[in-house]
CSV table of C-alpha atoms and ligand atoms in Angstrom, one decimal:
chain,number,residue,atom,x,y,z
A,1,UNK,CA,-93.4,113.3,-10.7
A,2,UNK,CA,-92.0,110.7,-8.3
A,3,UNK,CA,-93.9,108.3,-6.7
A,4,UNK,CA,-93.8,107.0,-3.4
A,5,UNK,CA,-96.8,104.2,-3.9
A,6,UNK,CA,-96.2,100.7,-5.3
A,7,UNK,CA,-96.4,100.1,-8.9
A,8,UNK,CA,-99.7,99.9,-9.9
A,9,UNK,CA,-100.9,96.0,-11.3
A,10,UNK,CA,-102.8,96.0,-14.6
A,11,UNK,CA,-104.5,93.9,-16.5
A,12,UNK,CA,-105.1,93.9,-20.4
A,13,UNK,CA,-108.3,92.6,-21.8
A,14,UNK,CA,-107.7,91.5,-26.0
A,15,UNK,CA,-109.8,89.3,-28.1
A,16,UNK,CA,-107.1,89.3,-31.5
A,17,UNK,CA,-103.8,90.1,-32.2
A,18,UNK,CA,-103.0,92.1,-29.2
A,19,UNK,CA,-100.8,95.2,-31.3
A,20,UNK,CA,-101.8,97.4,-28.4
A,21,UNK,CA,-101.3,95.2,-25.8
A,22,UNK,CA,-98.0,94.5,-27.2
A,23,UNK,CA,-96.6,97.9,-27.2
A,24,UNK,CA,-98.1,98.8,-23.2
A,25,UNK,CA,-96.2,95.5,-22.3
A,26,UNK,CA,-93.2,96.9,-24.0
A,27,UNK,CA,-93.7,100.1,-22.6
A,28,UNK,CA,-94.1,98.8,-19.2
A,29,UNK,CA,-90.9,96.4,-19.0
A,30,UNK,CA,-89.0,98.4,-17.0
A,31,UNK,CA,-91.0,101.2,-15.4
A,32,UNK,CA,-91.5,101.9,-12.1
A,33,UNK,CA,-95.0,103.1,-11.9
A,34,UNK,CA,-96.9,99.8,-13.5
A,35,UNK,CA,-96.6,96.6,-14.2
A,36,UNK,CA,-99.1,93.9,-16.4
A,37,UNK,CA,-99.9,91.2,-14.4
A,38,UNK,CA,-102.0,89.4,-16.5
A,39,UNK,CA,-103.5,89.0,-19.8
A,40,UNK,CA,-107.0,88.1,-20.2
A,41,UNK,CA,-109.0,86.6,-23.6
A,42,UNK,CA,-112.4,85.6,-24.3
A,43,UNK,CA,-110.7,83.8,-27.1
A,44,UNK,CA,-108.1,80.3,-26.6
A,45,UNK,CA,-106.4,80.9,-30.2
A,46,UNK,CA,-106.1,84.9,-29.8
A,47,UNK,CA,-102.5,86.1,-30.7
A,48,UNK,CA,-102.6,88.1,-27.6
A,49,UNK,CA,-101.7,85.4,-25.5
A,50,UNK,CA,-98.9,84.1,-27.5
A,51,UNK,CA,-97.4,87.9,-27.1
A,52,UNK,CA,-98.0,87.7,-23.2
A,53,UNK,CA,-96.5,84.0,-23.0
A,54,UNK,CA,-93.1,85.6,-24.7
A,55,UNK,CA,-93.3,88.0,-22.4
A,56,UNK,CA,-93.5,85.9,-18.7
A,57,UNK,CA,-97.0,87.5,-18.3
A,58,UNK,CA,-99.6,85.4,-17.1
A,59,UNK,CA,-103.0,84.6,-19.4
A,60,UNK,CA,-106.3,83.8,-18.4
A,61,UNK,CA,-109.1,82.7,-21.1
A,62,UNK,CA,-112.7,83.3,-19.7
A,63,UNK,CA,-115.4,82.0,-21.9
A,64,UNK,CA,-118.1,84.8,-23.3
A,65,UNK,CA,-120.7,83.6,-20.3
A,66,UNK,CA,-117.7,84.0,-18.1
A,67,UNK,CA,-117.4,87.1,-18.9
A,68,UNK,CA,-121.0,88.0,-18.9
A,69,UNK,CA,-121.6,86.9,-15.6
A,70,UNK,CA,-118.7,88.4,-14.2
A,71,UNK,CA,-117.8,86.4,-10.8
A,72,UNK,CA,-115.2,84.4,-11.7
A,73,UNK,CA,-113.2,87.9,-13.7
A,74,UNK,CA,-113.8,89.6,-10.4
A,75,UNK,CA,-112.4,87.2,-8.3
A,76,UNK,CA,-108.8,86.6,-10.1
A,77,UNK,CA,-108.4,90.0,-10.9
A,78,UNK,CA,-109.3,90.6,-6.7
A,79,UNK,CA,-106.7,87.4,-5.9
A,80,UNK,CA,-104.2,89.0,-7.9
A,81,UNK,CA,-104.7,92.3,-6.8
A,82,UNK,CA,-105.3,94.5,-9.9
A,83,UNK,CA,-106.0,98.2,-9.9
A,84,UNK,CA,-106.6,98.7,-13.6
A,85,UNK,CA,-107.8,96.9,-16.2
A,86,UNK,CA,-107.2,98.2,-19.8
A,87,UNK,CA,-108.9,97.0,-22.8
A,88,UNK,CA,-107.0,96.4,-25.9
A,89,UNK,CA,-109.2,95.6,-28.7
A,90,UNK,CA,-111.7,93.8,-26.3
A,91,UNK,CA,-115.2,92.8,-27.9
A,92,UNK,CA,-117.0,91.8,-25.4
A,93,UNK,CA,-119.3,94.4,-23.2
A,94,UNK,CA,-117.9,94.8,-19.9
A,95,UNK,CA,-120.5,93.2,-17.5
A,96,UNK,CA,-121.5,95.8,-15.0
A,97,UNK,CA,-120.7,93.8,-11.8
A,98,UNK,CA,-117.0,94.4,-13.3
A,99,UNK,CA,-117.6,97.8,-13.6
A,100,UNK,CA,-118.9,98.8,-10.2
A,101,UNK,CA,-115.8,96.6,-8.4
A,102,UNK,CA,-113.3,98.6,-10.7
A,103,UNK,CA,-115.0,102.2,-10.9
A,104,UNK,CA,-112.8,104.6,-13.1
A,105,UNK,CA,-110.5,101.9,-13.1
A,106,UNK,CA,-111.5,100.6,-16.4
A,107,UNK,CA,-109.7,102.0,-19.5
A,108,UNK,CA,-110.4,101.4,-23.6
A,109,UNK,CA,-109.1,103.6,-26.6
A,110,UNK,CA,-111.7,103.3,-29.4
A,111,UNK,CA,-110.8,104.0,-33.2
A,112,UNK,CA,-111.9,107.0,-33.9
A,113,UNK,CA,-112.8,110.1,-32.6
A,114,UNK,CA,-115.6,109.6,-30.3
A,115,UNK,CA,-118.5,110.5,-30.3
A,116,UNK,CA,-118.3,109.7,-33.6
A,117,UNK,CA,-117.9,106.1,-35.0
A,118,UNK,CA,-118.7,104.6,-31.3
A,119,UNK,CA,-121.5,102.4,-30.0
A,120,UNK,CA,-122.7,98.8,-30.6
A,121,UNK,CA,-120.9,97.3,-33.7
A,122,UNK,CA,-118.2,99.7,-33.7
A,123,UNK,CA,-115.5,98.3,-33.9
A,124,UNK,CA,-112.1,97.2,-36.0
A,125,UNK,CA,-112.4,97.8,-39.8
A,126,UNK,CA,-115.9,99.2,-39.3
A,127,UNK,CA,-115.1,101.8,-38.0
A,128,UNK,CA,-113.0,102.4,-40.6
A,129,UNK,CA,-115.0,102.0,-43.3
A,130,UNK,CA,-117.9,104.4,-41.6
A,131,UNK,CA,-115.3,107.1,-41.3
A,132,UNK,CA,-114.4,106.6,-45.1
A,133,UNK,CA,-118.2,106.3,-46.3
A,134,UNK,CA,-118.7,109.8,-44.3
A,135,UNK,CA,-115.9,111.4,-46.4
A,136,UNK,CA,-114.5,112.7,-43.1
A,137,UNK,CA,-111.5,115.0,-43.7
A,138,UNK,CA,-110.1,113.4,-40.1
A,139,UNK,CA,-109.9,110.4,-37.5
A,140,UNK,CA,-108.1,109.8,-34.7
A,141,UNK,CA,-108.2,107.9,-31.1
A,142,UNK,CA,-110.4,108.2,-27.9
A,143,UNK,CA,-109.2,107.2,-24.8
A,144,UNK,CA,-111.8,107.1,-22.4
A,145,UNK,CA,-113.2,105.7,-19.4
A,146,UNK,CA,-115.7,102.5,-18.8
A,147,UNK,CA,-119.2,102.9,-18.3
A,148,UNK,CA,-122.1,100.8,-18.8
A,149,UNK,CA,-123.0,102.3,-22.4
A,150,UNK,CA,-120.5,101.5,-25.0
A,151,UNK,CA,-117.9,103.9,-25.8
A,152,UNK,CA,-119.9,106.7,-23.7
A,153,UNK,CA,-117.4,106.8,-20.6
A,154,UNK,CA,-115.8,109.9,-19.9
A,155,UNK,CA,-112.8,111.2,-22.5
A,156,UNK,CA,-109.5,111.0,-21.4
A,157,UNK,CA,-107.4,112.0,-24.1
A,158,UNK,CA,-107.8,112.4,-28.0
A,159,UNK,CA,-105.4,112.5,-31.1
A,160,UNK,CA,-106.7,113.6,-34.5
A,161,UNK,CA,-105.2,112.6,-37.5
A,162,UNK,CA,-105.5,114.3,-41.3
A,163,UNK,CA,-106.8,112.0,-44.1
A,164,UNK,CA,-106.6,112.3,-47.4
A,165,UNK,CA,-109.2,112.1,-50.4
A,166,UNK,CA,-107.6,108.7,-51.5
A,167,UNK,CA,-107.2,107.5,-48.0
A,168,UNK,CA,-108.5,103.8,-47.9
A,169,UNK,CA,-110.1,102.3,-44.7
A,170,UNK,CA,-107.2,100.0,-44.5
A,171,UNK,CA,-104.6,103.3,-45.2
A,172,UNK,CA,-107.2,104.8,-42.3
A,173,UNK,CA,-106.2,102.0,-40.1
A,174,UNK,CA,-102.9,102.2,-40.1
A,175,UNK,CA,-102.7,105.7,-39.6
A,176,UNK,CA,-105.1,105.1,-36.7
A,177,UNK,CA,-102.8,102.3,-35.3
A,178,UNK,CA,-100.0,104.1,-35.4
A,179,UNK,CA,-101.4,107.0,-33.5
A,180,UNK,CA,-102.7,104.0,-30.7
A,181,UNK,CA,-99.5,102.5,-30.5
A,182,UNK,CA,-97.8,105.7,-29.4
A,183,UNK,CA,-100.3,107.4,-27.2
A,184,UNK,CA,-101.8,104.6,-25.2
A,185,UNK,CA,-98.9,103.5,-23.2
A,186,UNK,CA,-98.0,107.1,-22.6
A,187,UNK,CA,-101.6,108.2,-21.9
A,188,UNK,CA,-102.0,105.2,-19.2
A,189,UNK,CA,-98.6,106.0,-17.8
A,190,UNK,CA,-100.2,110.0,-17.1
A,191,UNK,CA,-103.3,108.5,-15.5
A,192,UNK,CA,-101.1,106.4,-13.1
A,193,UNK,CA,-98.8,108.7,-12.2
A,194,UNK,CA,-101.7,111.9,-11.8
A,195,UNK,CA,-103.7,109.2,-9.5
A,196,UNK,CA,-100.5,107.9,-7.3
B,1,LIG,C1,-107.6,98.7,-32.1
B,1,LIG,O1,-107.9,99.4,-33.3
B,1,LIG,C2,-108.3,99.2,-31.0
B,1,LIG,O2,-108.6,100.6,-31.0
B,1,LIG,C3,-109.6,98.5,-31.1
B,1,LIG,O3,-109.3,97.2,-31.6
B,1,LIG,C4,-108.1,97.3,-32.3
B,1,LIG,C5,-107.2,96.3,-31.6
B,1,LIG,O4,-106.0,96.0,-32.3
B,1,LIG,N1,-110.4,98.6,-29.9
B,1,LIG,P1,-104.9,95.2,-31.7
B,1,LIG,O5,-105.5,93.8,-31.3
B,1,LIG,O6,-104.3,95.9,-30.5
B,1,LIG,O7,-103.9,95.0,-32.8
């Protein structure tokens, strides 16, 4: 389906290494439905801004009481005119000021396949390792909506994945990326188009 809107500006939200974010800004290069127009950490040393610098995107670093409070987020993502934020391996809890100026316009994939493995402290190689402790016989990816209860917003899309008895949590997780690295772009790219 062709559009006839503008491209829709997003915004990624990363704490570490920034994989995902990598792979949507890859994605994204040279597509006419989105572009990212900024990277945002809570973190100065996270990776994920050295990946946006190579990339000509703009970063912004917001301190954790920044972020809690939520005016100063609000008002650059307003300046520059964002219509989606998507979190990619963001720890922080989205404040709910953020929330009620973006509504349905906040994005996150979790690590598993919700609701399973979600909530407080689930995240990274936790997740993980609860999946392996649970001897589950599959994980996958959520990619859902934000809301104020962690990991609770409404499902967008999920991707199983089979495991196997000697699966590791670290074999888990790369399985698990790899399924991320694929679907999100793809899965953000629907959600534009569908809502253009
Ligand atoms: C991913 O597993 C994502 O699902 C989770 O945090 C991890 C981030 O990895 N929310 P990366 O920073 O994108 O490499």
């Amino acid at each position: 389906m062709i559009s006839n809107n503008a491209k829709s500006n997003l915004a990624i939200f990363a704490s570490g290494s920034g994989s995902n974010a990598q792979k949507i800004i890859e994605y994204f290069d040279a597509s006419l439905n989105a572009e990212i127009g900024l990277v945002v950490s809570n973190r100065a040393e996270a990776l994920v801004l050295e990946r946006a610098h190579k990339a000509q995107i703009d970063t912004q670093v917001f301190s954790n009481s920044q972020f809690k409070e939520g005016t100063e987020v609000i008002r650059l993502l307003q300046n520059l005119k964002i219509d989606y934020i998507i979190l990619a391996g963001f720890l922080l809890k989205i404040p709910i000021a953020l929330i009620r100026n973006f509504p349905r316009k906040i994005i996150n994939i979790h690590p598993a396949l919700l609701p399973k493995y979600g909530g407080k402290g689930m995240y990274g190689k936790h997740v993980h390792q609860a999946v392996f402790d649970h001897f589950e016989v599959e994980s996958g990816i959520t990619i859902h909506y934000v809301n104020e209860a962690y990991d609770e917003g409404q499902i967008i899309f999920q991707k199983s994945v089979t495991l196997e008895l000697l699966d590791t949590p670290d074999i888990i997780a790369t399985k698990v990326l790899a399924l991320e690295h694929h679907h999100y772009p793809r899965v953000i790219d629907n959600l534009l188009t569908l809502s253009n």
